[in-house]
């Protein structure tokens, strides 16, 4: 499949004006068909996506008639966030406002459909459309050819990725509703692995025998808060934040300032996206060990299936298996480490990460408002920002009180959003000299302030140390999504947060250099901050 190259209509109009039309664009006069008089457009069906999602019978009937009699309808309450839509609009406008020479960087190549040009041009004498087109493939991930994804205007690729992921969720919802109308099963139930090997070592030696390297010193135990303390953990309503609700903004501010941690409800990540991610996580860790090894970490690499922060042969190890991959920016994705089993894992990860990125951006904008900082100040440092995920499997352990799932640490990012993928708890945060268990609310995501946000705010918002303990009988599954500035950003206090230079609690350092130092050490406490923490500051 290919389309013949043709001149840019936009460039042609710029050169000869809008009144002169080359013959190849003029259609035969006998091809004219009548256009309905004004008012006919009022008949075009309008469908409410939100009501469809609720299973409203009248709305399903309205959709059915639209598909059957029209094949066309307008969709309101479509669940694509307004900032995603407006960001895409601005990027489209910005692309077509670029100089012709710049747009040619993504021009179609001979024999290709993708790129900037026109489609369906199959002969030198056919009539042409009065349009320029940019055509790219966005799914499946492995078919993306970033050679044709414009990197100008700034942020185009991110805007396109976010919009397409959000629209895909809407399209899936529409297709499910159409299937319901047609009396067809909306999805085929995937075969589940039953009794699959969860962890090669546990499968081989059982849950009661723990190798010495996983046993932590008994003097390392710290008190765990008694039951009831978890009720104090702040809960923030994302929907009310988006509406600019003053009480909710104040609740967020207190959570970031006093806790560095909160549960997020009404977070705008669609339920089917969350459930799809949970099922994919479960399916991956149920695969045979040999299958999981297809994405195992390579020497000198962080990404892949294995463990992180193992820097010596004698350090204590965490009782967990981890899958770590980078998801943003797009050009940093290494699909070599993205599992293609279970079926749909890559799509589930892509959809979830895109939706969570929208939520993270909204949280950072609300935090900026609370701090009296223009949202653009933080956003500018996050252009081309880094998003990565750590998918975690904690096998049951017969000596659960003597091992740790993940060592106590804070996160080296702006904000972390955690998805608990099954019903087994284990996350604890350090507060008041004790460990406070976290029991996620149904449907909530868990958010914690990262070290970089602590630095940006000069300590007004503080990252929180946390750890994971394991269960004696049940496995635990979770996924942390980390959101950070771009790799070349400078990590240091924002000027708006420091009245005088001497007030800065931290020096400044390149983000990428800081990360190299961080990953070269054992995961322990808040050590990410050590290279830039001023001596007078206690951290």
XYZ file of C-alpha atoms in Angstrom:
539
model
C 0.000 0.000 0.000
C 1.298 3.409 -0.925
C 0.229 6.860 -2.059
C 1.916 8.896 -4.780
C 3.645 12.112 -3.638
C 1.770 15.348 -4.392
C 2.458 19.027 -3.591
C 1.445 20.497 -0.246
C -1.843 22.381 -0.600
C -0.879 24.678 2.272
C 2.409 25.622 0.591
C 0.682 26.052 -2.760
C -1.917 28.436 -1.314
C 0.855 30.412 0.381
C 2.582 30.772 -2.995
C -0.323 31.477 -5.381
C -3.202 32.544 -3.124
C -6.614 31.052 -2.486
C -8.276 32.217 -5.707
C -6.146 30.270 -8.182
C -6.914 26.544 -8.155
C -4.852 24.177 -10.336
C -7.042 22.029 -12.641
C -6.147 18.842 -10.815
C -8.148 19.986 -7.786
C -11.272 21.124 -9.689
C -14.065 18.579 -9.586
C -16.530 18.148 -12.491
C -19.529 20.459 -12.191
C -21.865 17.539 -12.862
C -20.557 15.922 -9.692
C -22.407 18.444 -7.536
C -25.014 17.007 -5.222
C -27.596 19.011 -3.295
C -26.709 20.273 0.179
C -29.509 20.266 2.736
C -30.719 23.659 3.837
C -29.752 24.978 7.262
C -31.499 23.175 10.064
C -31.020 19.610 8.868
C -28.015 19.210 11.086
C -30.322 19.356 14.102
C -31.494 15.851 13.204
C -28.031 14.298 13.550
C -28.135 11.922 16.545
C -26.437 12.915 19.792
C -25.297 10.155 22.162
C -24.250 10.618 25.804
C -21.250 8.374 26.512
C -21.553 8.758 30.277
C -25.119 7.424 30.225
C -23.996 4.558 27.993
C -21.378 3.599 30.583
C -24.119 3.504 33.209
C -26.058 1.046 31.033
C -28.960 3.465 30.507
C -31.527 1.689 28.311
C -32.748 4.830 26.542
C -29.198 5.855 25.674
C -28.365 2.378 24.386
C -31.464 2.565 22.180
C -30.379 5.997 20.929
C -26.952 4.585 20.027
C -28.554 1.613 18.263
C -30.739 3.837 16.066
C -27.794 6.118 15.276
C -25.673 3.166 14.124
C -28.491 1.443 12.278
C -30.108 4.403 10.508
C -27.277 6.941 10.293
C -23.895 5.292 10.800
C -22.981 8.599 12.406
C -23.547 10.533 15.626
C -22.120 13.214 17.894
C -20.773 12.041 21.255
C -21.053 14.168 24.387
C -19.644 13.478 27.868
C -17.075 11.324 26.102
C -14.656 11.000 29.034
C -11.677 12.447 27.138
C -10.321 15.114 29.535
C -10.635 18.690 28.320
C -6.930 19.437 28.774
C -6.077 16.420 26.603
C -8.448 17.620 23.869
C -7.187 21.200 24.014
C -3.566 20.036 24.061
C -4.180 18.011 20.909
C -5.930 20.933 19.197
C -3.041 23.262 20.008
C -0.500 20.726 18.736
C -2.391 20.252 15.465
C -2.573 23.997 14.933
C 1.098 24.365 15.836
C 2.168 21.646 13.399
C 0.423 23.174 10.398
C 1.807 26.609 11.312
C 5.383 25.305 11.013
C 7.450 26.318 7.967
C 7.080 23.990 4.989
C 10.705 22.867 5.320
C 10.121 21.798 8.922
C 7.012 19.802 8.056
C 8.987 18.044 5.321
C 11.003 16.322 8.053
C 8.063 13.918 8.394
C 7.011 13.807 4.723
C 5.817 10.509 3.262
C 8.496 8.312 1.733
C 8.005 6.463 -1.578
C 5.895 3.377 -1.038
C 4.755 4.509 2.421
C 1.380 5.637 3.761
C 2.649 7.221 6.966
C 3.851 10.788 7.117
C 2.899 14.232 5.859
C 1.241 14.371 2.435
C -1.964 12.901 0.999
C -3.541 9.454 0.963
C -5.187 7.388 -1.775
C -3.310 9.057 -4.621
C -2.878 6.141 -7.029
C -2.479 7.836 -10.426
C -1.006 11.008 -11.903
C -4.304 12.152 -13.418
C -6.803 11.607 -10.595
C -8.481 14.569 -8.938
C -6.865 15.592 -5.668
C -8.372 16.620 -2.350
C -7.900 20.204 -1.193
C -6.084 19.117 1.965
C -2.766 18.225 3.535
C -2.684 15.188 5.794
C -0.458 13.756 8.502
C -1.077 10.029 8.874
C 0.593 7.886 11.543
C -0.052 4.559 13.243
C -0.472 4.683 17.011
C -1.385 1.095 17.921
C -0.146 -1.579 18.369
C 2.885 -0.088 20.049
C 5.378 -2.090 18.039
C 3.977 -0.589 14.813
C 4.679 2.985 15.870
C 7.255 4.570 13.587
C 8.484 7.660 15.423
C 10.263 8.719 12.230
C 6.870 10.146 11.196
C 5.786 11.495 14.601
C 6.581 15.235 14.561
C 8.812 16.466 17.374
C 7.709 20.015 16.596
C 5.866 21.871 17.972
C 7.221 20.937 21.393
C 4.993 18.393 23.076
C 3.293 17.143 19.887
C 4.240 13.511 20.488
C 3.090 13.590 24.098
C -0.181 15.282 23.143
C -0.830 12.698 20.430
C -0.004 9.792 22.728
C -2.283 11.065 25.511
C -5.157 11.873 23.164
C -5.008 8.552 21.306
C -4.883 6.577 24.543
C -7.901 8.444 25.917
C -9.867 8.132 22.669
C -9.073 4.408 22.502
C -10.764 3.983 25.877
C -13.836 5.778 24.537
C -13.838 3.683 21.361
C -13.638 0.489 23.416
C -16.599 1.651 25.485
C -18.636 2.411 22.374
C -17.880 -0.981 20.838
C -18.899 -2.712 24.057
C -22.201 -0.796 24.070
C -22.792 -1.658 20.409
C -22.145 -5.316 21.199
C -24.728 -5.140 23.972
C -27.251 -3.694 21.528
C -26.561 -6.510 19.080
C -26.826 -9.242 21.705
C -23.156 -10.155 21.305
C -20.711 -10.887 24.145
C -18.674 -7.702 24.564
C -15.461 -9.548 25.296
C -14.064 -13.027 25.102
C -13.022 -14.244 28.527
C -9.314 -14.909 28.401
C -8.112 -18.297 29.564
C -6.534 -17.999 32.995
C -3.357 -19.742 34.063
C -4.356 -22.009 36.966
C -1.689 -23.022 39.447
C 1.035 -21.320 37.463
C 4.529 -20.956 38.851
C 4.621 -17.700 40.797
C 8.299 -17.470 41.619
C 10.940 -19.959 40.558
C 12.627 -20.020 43.950
C 9.426 -20.326 45.970
C 8.156 -23.020 43.632
C 11.379 -24.963 44.150
C 11.885 -24.682 47.911
C 8.472 -23.695 49.288
C 7.392 -20.670 51.289
C 8.763 -21.782 54.668
C 12.450 -21.981 53.775
C 14.042 -18.556 53.404
C 17.678 -18.271 52.210
C 19.832 -16.219 54.642
C 20.311 -13.436 52.115
C 16.630 -12.484 52.461
C 16.518 -12.521 56.286
C 16.776 -9.054 57.791
C 18.457 -8.401 61.164
C 16.059 -8.792 64.083
C 17.267 -5.490 65.523
C 15.978 -3.785 62.381
C 12.385 -4.196 63.542
C 10.516 -0.978 64.229
C 7.115 -0.625 65.878
C 4.017 -0.895 63.716
C 1.158 1.434 64.613
C -1.849 -0.252 66.163
C -5.009 -0.751 64.124
C -7.001 2.375 63.530
C -4.162 4.682 62.590
C -4.781 4.084 58.905
C -8.120 5.872 59.243
C -6.187 9.135 59.566
C -4.529 8.820 56.143
C -5.765 11.731 54.004
C -8.232 11.093 51.191
C -8.326 13.538 48.262
C -11.087 13.756 45.649
C -9.498 14.373 42.236
C -12.781 15.366 40.606
C -13.315 18.168 43.131
C -9.710 19.294 42.625
C -10.360 19.609 38.890
C -13.360 21.813 39.672
C -11.078 24.107 41.692
C -12.873 23.361 44.970
C -11.143 25.379 47.703
C -11.723 22.853 50.487
C -10.322 20.036 48.370
C -7.266 22.086 47.409
C -6.678 22.750 51.116
C -7.023 19.020 51.833
C -4.413 18.267 49.164
C -2.073 20.922 50.572
C -2.217 19.466 54.085
C -1.705 15.945 52.737
C 1.440 16.990 50.831
C 2.804 19.190 53.611
C 2.110 17.026 56.657
C 1.984 13.503 55.234
C 3.597 13.355 51.791
C 0.986 10.715 51.118
C -2.736 10.319 50.398
C -5.373 8.140 48.800
C -6.963 9.500 45.622
C -10.610 8.845 44.799
C -12.571 9.827 41.670
C -9.205 9.843 39.917
C -10.510 9.817 36.344
C -8.703 6.607 35.346
C -11.510 4.521 33.789
C -12.449 1.377 35.664
C -11.970 -0.877 32.633
C -8.424 0.492 32.227
C -7.629 -0.216 35.891
C -9.142 -3.702 35.786
C -7.371 -4.483 32.514
C -4.053 -3.521 34.087
C -4.733 -5.632 37.185
C -5.607 -8.670 35.066
C -2.455 -8.202 32.971
C -0.249 -7.970 36.066
C -1.774 -11.140 37.481
C -1.474 -12.888 34.122
C 2.197 -11.968 33.738
C 3.261 -13.360 37.102
C 1.238 -16.538 36.457
C 3.334 -17.279 33.374
C 5.902 -20.089 33.567
C 9.335 -18.951 34.733
C 10.828 -19.663 31.307
C 8.307 -17.349 29.646
C 8.997 -14.494 32.059
C 12.707 -14.885 31.345
C 12.062 -13.566 27.827
C 12.038 -10.066 29.374
C 14.697 -10.649 32.035
C 17.124 -7.827 32.852
C 20.353 -7.780 30.881
C 23.746 -7.074 32.512
C 24.155 -3.360 33.153
C 20.467 -2.652 32.498
C 17.721 -1.484 34.855
C 14.772 -2.428 32.677
C 13.276 -5.875 32.592
C 12.252 -8.661 34.951
C 14.427 -9.102 38.038
C 15.347 -6.825 40.963
C 16.645 -3.278 41.305
C 19.293 -1.695 43.542
C 21.351 -4.871 43.951
C 24.873 -3.445 44.110
C 26.825 -6.069 46.079
C 26.953 -9.827 46.551
C 26.390 -9.634 50.306
C 23.550 -7.117 50.678
C 20.162 -8.250 51.957
C 17.612 -8.836 49.206
C 13.951 -7.917 49.000
C 11.342 -10.692 48.943
C 9.943 -9.652 45.571
C 10.169 -10.051 41.829
C 9.984 -6.859 39.781
C 9.273 -5.845 36.210
C 10.640 -2.356 35.528
C 10.117 -0.496 32.224
C 10.212 3.081 30.951
C 6.995 4.357 29.385
C 7.718 8.043 28.660
C 9.090 9.774 26.670
C 7.993 7.589 23.772
C 11.438 7.373 22.196
C 12.819 5.842 25.407
C 10.464 2.874 25.306
C 12.361 -0.368 24.842
C 9.741 -2.896 23.754
C 12.326 -5.632 24.223
C 11.337 -5.501 27.909
C 7.577 -5.012 27.422
C 5.988 -8.453 27.840
C 3.849 -9.625 24.933
C 2.328 -12.259 27.202
C -0.307 -12.457 28.510
C -2.120 -11.281 25.388
C -2.922 -7.582 25.644
C -0.311 -6.751 28.314
C 1.348 -4.039 26.218
C -1.962 -2.422 25.324
C -3.124 -2.524 28.953
C 0.131 -0.923 30.120
C 0.011 1.768 27.450
C -3.610 2.692 28.226
C -3.096 2.693 31.981
C 0.084 4.776 31.883
C -1.465 7.349 29.557
C -4.502 7.720 31.824
C -2.403 7.917 34.995
C -0.140 10.531 33.383
C -3.193 12.762 32.926
C -4.025 12.320 36.612
C -0.430 13.058 37.676
C -0.382 16.232 35.566
C -3.636 17.346 37.179
C -2.254 16.742 40.661
C 0.934 18.695 39.938
C -1.112 21.611 38.589
C -3.242 21.628 41.755
C -0.119 21.474 43.936
C 1.352 24.427 42.028
C -1.838 26.386 42.699
C -1.550 25.626 46.409
C 2.073 26.793 46.439
C 1.287 30.037 44.620
C 3.362 28.933 41.637
C 2.216 29.123 38.038
C 1.493 25.545 36.868
C 3.719 26.210 33.853
C 6.760 26.531 36.138
C 6.592 22.841 37.010
C 5.161 21.815 33.637
C 8.108 23.362 31.760
C 10.526 21.139 33.666
C 8.381 18.149 32.760
C 8.336 18.657 28.979
C 9.650 15.341 27.738
C 9.284 14.118 31.305
C 10.101 10.608 32.433
C 7.442 8.085 33.366
C 8.424 4.583 34.429
C 6.652 1.685 36.095
C 7.658 -0.931 38.605
C 5.366 -3.962 38.664
C 5.868 -5.930 41.878
C 5.111 -9.505 42.908
C 5.551 -10.478 46.570
C 5.306 -14.252 47.132
C 3.903 -15.495 50.438
C 6.556 -16.316 53.012
C 6.411 -18.665 55.995
C 8.818 -16.334 57.847
C 7.105 -13.116 56.819
C 8.240 -11.315 59.963
C 11.896 -11.880 59.010
C 11.881 -10.584 55.424
C 10.846 -7.370 53.731
C 9.087 -7.005 50.380
C 10.728 -3.673 49.574
C 13.250 -1.957 51.832
C 12.324 1.357 53.466
C 12.830 4.186 50.980
C 11.384 7.328 49.456
C 10.805 7.712 45.716
C 13.195 9.664 43.477
C 10.489 11.457 41.489
C 7.820 14.158 41.651
C 4.818 11.975 42.409
C 4.260 8.227 42.507
C 0.856 6.691 41.839
C 0.392 3.161 43.166
C -2.152 0.616 41.987
C -2.796 -2.283 44.347
C -3.554 -5.140 41.979
C -5.096 -7.601 44.436
C -6.708 -7.573 47.871
C -3.562 -8.310 49.928
C -2.224 -5.354 51.923
C 1.406 -4.779 52.863
C 2.308 -1.133 52.213
C 3.411 0.828 55.285
C 4.515 4.455 55.674
C 6.881 5.796 58.313
C 5.127 8.303 60.554
C 5.855 9.452 64.078
C 8.597 6.889 64.656
C 6.429 3.925 63.674
C 5.184 2.128 60.575
C 1.586 2.900 59.682
C -0.226 0.212 57.632
C -2.065 1.420 54.540
C -5.349 -0.211 53.614
C -6.434 1.135 50.225
C -10.007 2.285 49.798
C -11.947 0.440 47.137
C -11.301 2.050 43.755
C -8.665 4.453 45.125
C -5.141 5.046 43.875
C -2.351 5.745 46.353
C -0.194 8.831 45.815
C 3.021 9.828 47.503
C 5.206 12.910 47.221
C 8.615 12.156 45.742
C 12.059 13.467 46.613
C 12.223 15.760 43.577
C 9.000 17.500 44.586
C 10.484 17.945 48.064
C 13.491 19.639 46.451
C 11.392 21.764 44.061
C 9.346 23.057 47.006
C 12.462 23.524 49.187
C 11.030 21.135 51.749
C 7.499 22.528 52.017
C 6.210 19.276 50.603
C 8.047 16.259 51.994
C 8.541 12.826 50.490
C 7.540 9.920 52.686
C 9.513 6.801 53.533
C 7.597 3.600 52.920
C 8.167 -0.130 52.784
C 6.278 -3.311 51.937
C 5.868 -6.275 54.270
C 4.785 -9.663 52.943
C 1.971 -12.014 53.872
C 2.492 -15.457 55.330
C -0.028 -17.164 53.069
C -0.998 -14.932 50.160
C 0.828 -13.250 47.302
C 0.664 -9.474 46.866
C 0.606 -7.640 43.515
C 1.038 -3.922 42.879
C 2.327 -1.437 40.326
C 4.003 1.901 41.024
C 4.042 4.554 38.303
C 6.756 7.192 38.727
C 6.490 10.696 37.244
C 9.655 12.787 36.959
C 11.015 15.843 35.116
C 12.829 15.485 31.815
C 16.259 13.843 32.013
C 18.072 17.110 31.276
C 16.080 19.147 33.818
C 17.863 20.814 36.718
C 16.748 19.485 40.094
C 16.901 22.256 42.669
C 14.557 24.517 44.634
C 12.230 26.597 42.458
C 13.091 30.288 42.629
C 9.515 30.983 43.760
C 10.139 28.802 46.828
C 13.332 30.562 47.946
C 13.249 34.199 49.027
C 17.021 34.421 49.494
C 19.718 32.130 48.113
C 20.818 31.214 51.635
C 17.310 29.891 52.313
C 17.749 27.063 49.816
C 17.903 23.712 51.591
C 19.336 22.021 48.502
C 21.842 22.727 45.777
C 21.018 22.065 42.122
C 22.075 19.148 39.949
C 21.253 17.629 36.579
C 18.410 15.119 36.875
C 20.099 12.419 34.815
C 23.285 12.625 36.893
C 21.277 12.370 40.100
C 19.503 9.252 38.838
C 22.804 7.571 37.986
C 23.974 8.124 41.557
C 20.639 6.902 42.924
C 20.519 3.619 41.010
C 24.170 2.870 41.818
C 23.369 2.477 45.516
C 21.293 0.176 47.655
C 17.701 1.351 48.116
C 17.761 2.836 51.588
C 15.890 5.685 53.240
C 15.989 9.063 51.511
C 19.473 8.691 50.051
C 18.465 10.240 46.715
C 18.652 13.624 48.463
C 22.153 13.195 49.896
C 24.162 14.560 46.912
C 22.254 17.864 46.900
C 21.288 18.306 50.536
C 23.022 21.227 52.228
C 24.714 20.372 55.500
C 22.596 22.770 57.502
C 19.490 20.901 56.394
C 18.394 17.814 58.288
C 16.415 16.421 55.371
